[in-house]
Coordinates of C-alpha atoms in Angstrom, one line a residue:
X1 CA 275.0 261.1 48.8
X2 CA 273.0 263.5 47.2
X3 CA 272.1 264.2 43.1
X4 CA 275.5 266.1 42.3
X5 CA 277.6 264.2 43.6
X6 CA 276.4 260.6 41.8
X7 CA 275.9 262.6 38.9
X8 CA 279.8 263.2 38.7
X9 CA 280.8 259.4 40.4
X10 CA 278.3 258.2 37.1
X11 CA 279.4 261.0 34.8
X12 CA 282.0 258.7 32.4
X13 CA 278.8 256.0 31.9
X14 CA 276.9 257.1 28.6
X15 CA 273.7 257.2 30.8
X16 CA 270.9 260.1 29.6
X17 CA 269.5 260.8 33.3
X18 CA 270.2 260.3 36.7
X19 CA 267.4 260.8 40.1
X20 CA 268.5 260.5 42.9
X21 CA 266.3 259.8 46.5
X22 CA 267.3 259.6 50.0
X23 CA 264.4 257.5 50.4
X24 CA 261.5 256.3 48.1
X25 CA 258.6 253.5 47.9
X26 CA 260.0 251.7 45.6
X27 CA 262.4 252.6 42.6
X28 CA 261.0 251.1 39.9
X29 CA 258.0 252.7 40.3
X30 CA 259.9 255.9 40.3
X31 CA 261.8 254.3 36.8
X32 CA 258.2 253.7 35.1
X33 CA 256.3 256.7 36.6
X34 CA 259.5 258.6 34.3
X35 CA 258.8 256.3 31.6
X36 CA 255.5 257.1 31.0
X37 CA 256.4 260.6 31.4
X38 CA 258.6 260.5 28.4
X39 CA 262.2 259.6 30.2
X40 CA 264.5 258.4 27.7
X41 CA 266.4 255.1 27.6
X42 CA 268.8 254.6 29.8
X43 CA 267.4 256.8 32.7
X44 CA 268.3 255.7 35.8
X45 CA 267.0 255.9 39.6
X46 CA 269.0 255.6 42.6
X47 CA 267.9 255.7 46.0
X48 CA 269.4 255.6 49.5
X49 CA 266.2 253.7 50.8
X50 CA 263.3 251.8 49.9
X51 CA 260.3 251.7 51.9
X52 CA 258.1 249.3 49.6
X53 CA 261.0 248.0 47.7
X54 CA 259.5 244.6 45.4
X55 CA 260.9 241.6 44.2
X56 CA 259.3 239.0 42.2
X57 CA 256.1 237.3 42.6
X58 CA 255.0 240.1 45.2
X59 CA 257.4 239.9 47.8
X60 CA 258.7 242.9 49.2
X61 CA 262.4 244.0 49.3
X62 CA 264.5 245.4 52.2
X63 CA 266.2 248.3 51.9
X64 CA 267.1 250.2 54.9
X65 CA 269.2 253.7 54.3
X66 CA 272.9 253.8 54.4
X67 CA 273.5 249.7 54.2
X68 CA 272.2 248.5 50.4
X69 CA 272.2 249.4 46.6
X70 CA 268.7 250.1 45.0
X71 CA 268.9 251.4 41.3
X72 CA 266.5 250.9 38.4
X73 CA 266.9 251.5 34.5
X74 CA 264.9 252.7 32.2
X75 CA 265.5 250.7 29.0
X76 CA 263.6 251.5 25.7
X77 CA 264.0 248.3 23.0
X78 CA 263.9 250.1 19.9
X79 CA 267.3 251.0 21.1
X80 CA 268.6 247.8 21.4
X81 CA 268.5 245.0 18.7
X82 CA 266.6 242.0 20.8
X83 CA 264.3 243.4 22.6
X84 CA 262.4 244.9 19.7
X85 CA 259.3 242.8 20.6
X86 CA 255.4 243.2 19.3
X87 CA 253.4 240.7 20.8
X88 CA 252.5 240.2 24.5
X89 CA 252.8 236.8 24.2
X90 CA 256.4 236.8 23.6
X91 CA 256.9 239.2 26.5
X92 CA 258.7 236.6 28.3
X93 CA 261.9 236.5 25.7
X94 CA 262.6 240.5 26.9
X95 CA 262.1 239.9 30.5
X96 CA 264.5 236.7 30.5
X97 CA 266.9 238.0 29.3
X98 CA 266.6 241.7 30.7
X99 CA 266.5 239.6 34.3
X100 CA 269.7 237.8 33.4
X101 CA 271.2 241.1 32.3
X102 CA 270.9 242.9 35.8
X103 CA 272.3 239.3 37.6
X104 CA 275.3 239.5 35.1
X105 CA 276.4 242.6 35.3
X106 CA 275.8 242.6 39.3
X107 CA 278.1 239.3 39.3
X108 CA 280.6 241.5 37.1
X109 CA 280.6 244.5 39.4
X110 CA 281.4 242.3 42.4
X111 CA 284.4 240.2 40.6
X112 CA 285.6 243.7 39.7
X113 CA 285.6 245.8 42.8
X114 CA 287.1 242.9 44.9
X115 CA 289.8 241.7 42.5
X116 CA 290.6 246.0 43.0
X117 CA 291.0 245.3 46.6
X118 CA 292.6 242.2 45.8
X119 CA 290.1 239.8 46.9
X120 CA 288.0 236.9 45.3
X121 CA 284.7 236.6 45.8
X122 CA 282.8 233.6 43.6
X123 CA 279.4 235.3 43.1
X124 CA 276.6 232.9 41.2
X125 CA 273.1 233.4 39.7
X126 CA 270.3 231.0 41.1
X127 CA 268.0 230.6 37.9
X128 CA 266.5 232.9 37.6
X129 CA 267.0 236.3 39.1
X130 CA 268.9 236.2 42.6
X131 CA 273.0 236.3 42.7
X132 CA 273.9 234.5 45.7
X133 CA 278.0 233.8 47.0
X134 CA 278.5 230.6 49.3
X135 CA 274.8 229.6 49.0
X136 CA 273.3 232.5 50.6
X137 CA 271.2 235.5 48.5
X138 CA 273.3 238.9 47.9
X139 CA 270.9 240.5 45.1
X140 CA 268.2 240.6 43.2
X141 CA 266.4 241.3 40.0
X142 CA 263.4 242.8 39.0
X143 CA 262.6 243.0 35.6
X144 CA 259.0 244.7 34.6
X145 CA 258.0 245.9 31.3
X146 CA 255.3 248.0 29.9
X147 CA 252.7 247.8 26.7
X148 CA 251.0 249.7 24.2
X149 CA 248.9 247.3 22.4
X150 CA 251.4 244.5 20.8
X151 CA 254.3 247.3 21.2
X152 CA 256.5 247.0 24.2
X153 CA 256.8 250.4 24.7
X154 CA 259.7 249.8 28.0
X155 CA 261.4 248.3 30.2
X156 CA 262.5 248.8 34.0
X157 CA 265.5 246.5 35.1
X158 CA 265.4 246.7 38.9
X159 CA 268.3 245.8 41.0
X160 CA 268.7 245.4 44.3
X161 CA 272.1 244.4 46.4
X162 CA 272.9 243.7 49.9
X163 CA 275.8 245.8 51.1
X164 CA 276.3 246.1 54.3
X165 CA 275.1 243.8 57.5
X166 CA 272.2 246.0 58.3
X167 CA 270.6 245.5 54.9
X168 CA 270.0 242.0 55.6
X169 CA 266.3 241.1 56.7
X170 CA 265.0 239.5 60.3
X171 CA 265.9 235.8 59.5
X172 CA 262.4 234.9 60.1
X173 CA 261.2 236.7 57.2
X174 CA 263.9 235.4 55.0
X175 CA 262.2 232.5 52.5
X176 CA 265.8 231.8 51.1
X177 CA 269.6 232.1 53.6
X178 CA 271.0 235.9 52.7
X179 CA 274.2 237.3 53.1
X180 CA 276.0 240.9 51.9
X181 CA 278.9 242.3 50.2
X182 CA 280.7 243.3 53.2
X183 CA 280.5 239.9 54.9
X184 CA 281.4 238.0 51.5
X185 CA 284.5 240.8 51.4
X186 CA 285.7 240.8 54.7
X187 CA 285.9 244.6 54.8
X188 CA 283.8 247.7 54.1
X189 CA 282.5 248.9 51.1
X190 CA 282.3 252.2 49.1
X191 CA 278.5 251.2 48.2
X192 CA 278.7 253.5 45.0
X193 CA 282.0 252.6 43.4
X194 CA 280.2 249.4 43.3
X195 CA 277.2 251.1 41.9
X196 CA 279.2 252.2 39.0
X197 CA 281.5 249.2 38.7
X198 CA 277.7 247.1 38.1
X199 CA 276.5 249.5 36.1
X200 CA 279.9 249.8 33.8
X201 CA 279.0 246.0 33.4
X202 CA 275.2 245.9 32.5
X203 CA 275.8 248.8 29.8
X204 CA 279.0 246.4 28.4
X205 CA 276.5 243.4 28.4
X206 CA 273.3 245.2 27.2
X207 CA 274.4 245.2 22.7
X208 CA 274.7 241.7 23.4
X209 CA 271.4 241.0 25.1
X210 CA 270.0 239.0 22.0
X211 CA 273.0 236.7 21.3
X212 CA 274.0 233.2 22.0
X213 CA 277.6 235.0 23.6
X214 CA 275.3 236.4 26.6
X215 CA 272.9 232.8 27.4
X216 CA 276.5 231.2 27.3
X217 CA 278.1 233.8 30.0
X218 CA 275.3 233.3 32.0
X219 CA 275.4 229.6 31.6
X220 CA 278.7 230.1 32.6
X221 CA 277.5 232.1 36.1
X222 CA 274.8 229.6 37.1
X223 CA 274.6 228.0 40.4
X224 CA 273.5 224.3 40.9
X225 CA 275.0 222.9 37.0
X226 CA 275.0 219.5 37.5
X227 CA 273.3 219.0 40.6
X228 CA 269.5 218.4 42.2
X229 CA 267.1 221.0 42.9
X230 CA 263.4 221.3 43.7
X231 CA 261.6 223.6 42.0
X232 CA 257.8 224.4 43.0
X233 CA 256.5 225.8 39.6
X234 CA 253.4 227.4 39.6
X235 CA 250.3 225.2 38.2
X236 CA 249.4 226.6 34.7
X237 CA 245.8 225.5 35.5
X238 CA 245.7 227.7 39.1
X239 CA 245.8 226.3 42.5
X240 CA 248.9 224.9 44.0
X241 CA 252.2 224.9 43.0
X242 CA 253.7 221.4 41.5
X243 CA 256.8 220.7 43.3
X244 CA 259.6 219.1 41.1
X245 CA 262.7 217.7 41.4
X246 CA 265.7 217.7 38.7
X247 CA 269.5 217.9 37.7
X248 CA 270.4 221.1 36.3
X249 CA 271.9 220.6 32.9
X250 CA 272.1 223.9 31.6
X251 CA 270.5 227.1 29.4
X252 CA 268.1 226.7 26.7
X253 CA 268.5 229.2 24.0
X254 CA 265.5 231.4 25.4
X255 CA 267.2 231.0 28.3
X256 CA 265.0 228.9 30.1
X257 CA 266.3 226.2 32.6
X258 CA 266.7 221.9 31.5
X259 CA 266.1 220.0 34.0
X260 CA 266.7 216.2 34.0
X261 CA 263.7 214.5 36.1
X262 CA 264.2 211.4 38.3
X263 CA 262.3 209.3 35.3
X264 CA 265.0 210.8 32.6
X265 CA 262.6 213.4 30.9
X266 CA 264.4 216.7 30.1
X267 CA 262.2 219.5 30.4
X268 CA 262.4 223.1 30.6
X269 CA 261.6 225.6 33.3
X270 CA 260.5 228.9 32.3
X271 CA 261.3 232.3 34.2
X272 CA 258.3 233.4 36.7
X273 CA 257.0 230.0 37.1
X274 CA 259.4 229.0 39.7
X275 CA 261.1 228.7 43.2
X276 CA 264.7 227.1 43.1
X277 CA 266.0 225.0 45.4
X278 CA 268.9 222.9 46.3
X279 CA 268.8 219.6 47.5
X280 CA 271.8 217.5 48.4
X281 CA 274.2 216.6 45.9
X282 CA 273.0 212.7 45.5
X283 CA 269.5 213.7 44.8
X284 CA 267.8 211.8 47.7

C-alpha cells in the first residue's frame, strides 16, 4: 500500500485528508500532532504498522506490518451537533459516545464485508470500547480528545483491528482471549476493503452521534445483556480498584452501563473506570 493508492480505494468517502505510513509510533499521535497543526475534520491516518500503538488506560497495542488495521480520525465538534462541548467536566459525554462510534461502525464493516462473501460473522461490543466475536477481542477503541480552556477544540477516534493471525499478541501478554478477522471468516482478507467498508459505517453513524437512535444501536451490539460480569472499577478516592459483580441490564442515556448488584441496587458504570468481565451465566 502506499498514499495513492488508499487515496483512490477511500476516494468516494467525503473524507478532507488522507496520510498514509508504512510504519509509525502510534497513529493517533500522528492524528493530534495534524490537529494542532490545523488539519481539518475528518482527516484521517493510516498506517501499515504501529510500533507504540496505545489503547486505554496505558496499555500498548500490537500492530505488526502486513497483518492489522490501524487508522485514526480527526474529528472537529463544531461540525457535528453533539459534541459541541464547553466544559471539561462534561468531557466524558464526547468521548462515550465517540468510543462507541469507532466500535459501531467497526461491528458494521465486519457484518458488511462478510455478508459480501457470504458469510456471517456475529461481532459484539464489550462495554466499553473493545469488539469481540465468540468471546475473544478483535478491536479496539481509542478515543482522546483535546482542550483549549472549556472549548474542546478535537477529537482523535483511534481504531485498531485484528486482521490477520500474525496481528495477534504472545498469549502471555494478552489481559483479555483475542482472536482476528481471518480466523472469525475462515478465509483471507483484503485488509483495506475492510478499511473502507468500517469507515463507510462510522461516517453513516457520526450525524447521529447525539441521539437516542445511536445509544439504542449500540444497546443493540452489546455483549453480556442479561448476564453477570465483574467489573474492577477504579477507586474514585485512589488506590485499588473495587471489584464488582452485576447483571447487565442495558444503556443509560449517557451511555453509561446499569448494572444490577447481587443486593438489587442498580447502578451505573461509567466509561474509563472499568475492566469488564464475564462470569458464568448463573452468577456464582
Amino acid at each position: 500500500m502506499d498514499q495513492k493508492t488508499l487515496a483512490r480505494k477511500l476516494a468516494e468517502l467525503p473524507l478532507e485528508a488522507v496520510r498514509y505510513f508504512d510504519s509509525t509510533g502510534s497513529t493517533n499521535q500522528e492524528a493530534a500532532d495534524w490537529a494542532q497543526a490545523g488539519a481539518h475534520d475528518l482527516s484521517l491516518v493510516v498506517a501499515d504498522e504501529q510500533t507504540a500503538g496505545r489503547g486505554r488506560t496505558g496499555r500498548k497495542w500490537f500492530t505488526p506490518p502486513g497483518a492489522a488495521l490501524a487508522f485514526s480520525l480527526v474529528i472537529r465538534p463544531e461540525s457535528h451537533a453533539g459534541l459541541e462541548i464547553r466544559m471539561p467536566e462534561q468531557s466524558k459525554a464526547p468521548l462515550t459516545r465517540l468510543t462507541a462510534l469507532g466500535a459501531l461502525a467497526t461491528c458494521d464493516g465486519l457484518k458488511t464485508y462478510a455478508q459480501a462473501r457470504a458469510r456471517q460473522v456475529a461481532a459484539q461490543i464489550k462495554w466499553p470500547n473493545d469488539v469481540i466475536v465468540n468471546g475473544r477481542k478483535l478491536a479496539g477503541v481509542l478515543a482522546e480528545t483535546a482542550w483549549e480552556g472549556t472549548h474542546l477544540s478535537y477529537a482523535i477516534l483511534g481504531t485498531g483491528i485484528n486482521v490477520a493471525p500474525a496481528s495477534l499478541p504472545l498469549a502471555e501478554e494478552l489481559t483479555f482471549p483475542a482472536t482476528c478477522f481471518e480466523a472469525a471468516l475462515g478465509m483471507p482478507v483484503d485488509r483495506w476493503d475492510l478499511l473502507q467498508r468500517v469507515l463507510a459505517a462510522l461516517l453513516a453513524r457520526l450525524p447521529e452521534v447525539a441521539s437516542a437512535k445511536f445509544i439504542q444501536a449500540w444497546e443493540d451490539q452489546l455483549a453480556y445483556k442479561g448476564e453477570w460480569v465483574q467489573v474492577s472499577a477504579l477507586n474514585p478516592a485512589g488506590g485499588s480498584e473495587i471489584p464488582i459483580e452485576g447483571q447487565v441490564l442495558g444503556l443509560n442515556t449517557d451511555g453509561s452501563l446499569e448494572l444490577r448488584t447481587r443486593s438489587g441496587k442498580v447502578m451505573a458504570i461509567h466509561s474509563g473506570e472499568v475492566r469488564l468481565r464475564p462470569v458464568d451465566r448463573t452468577g456464582k
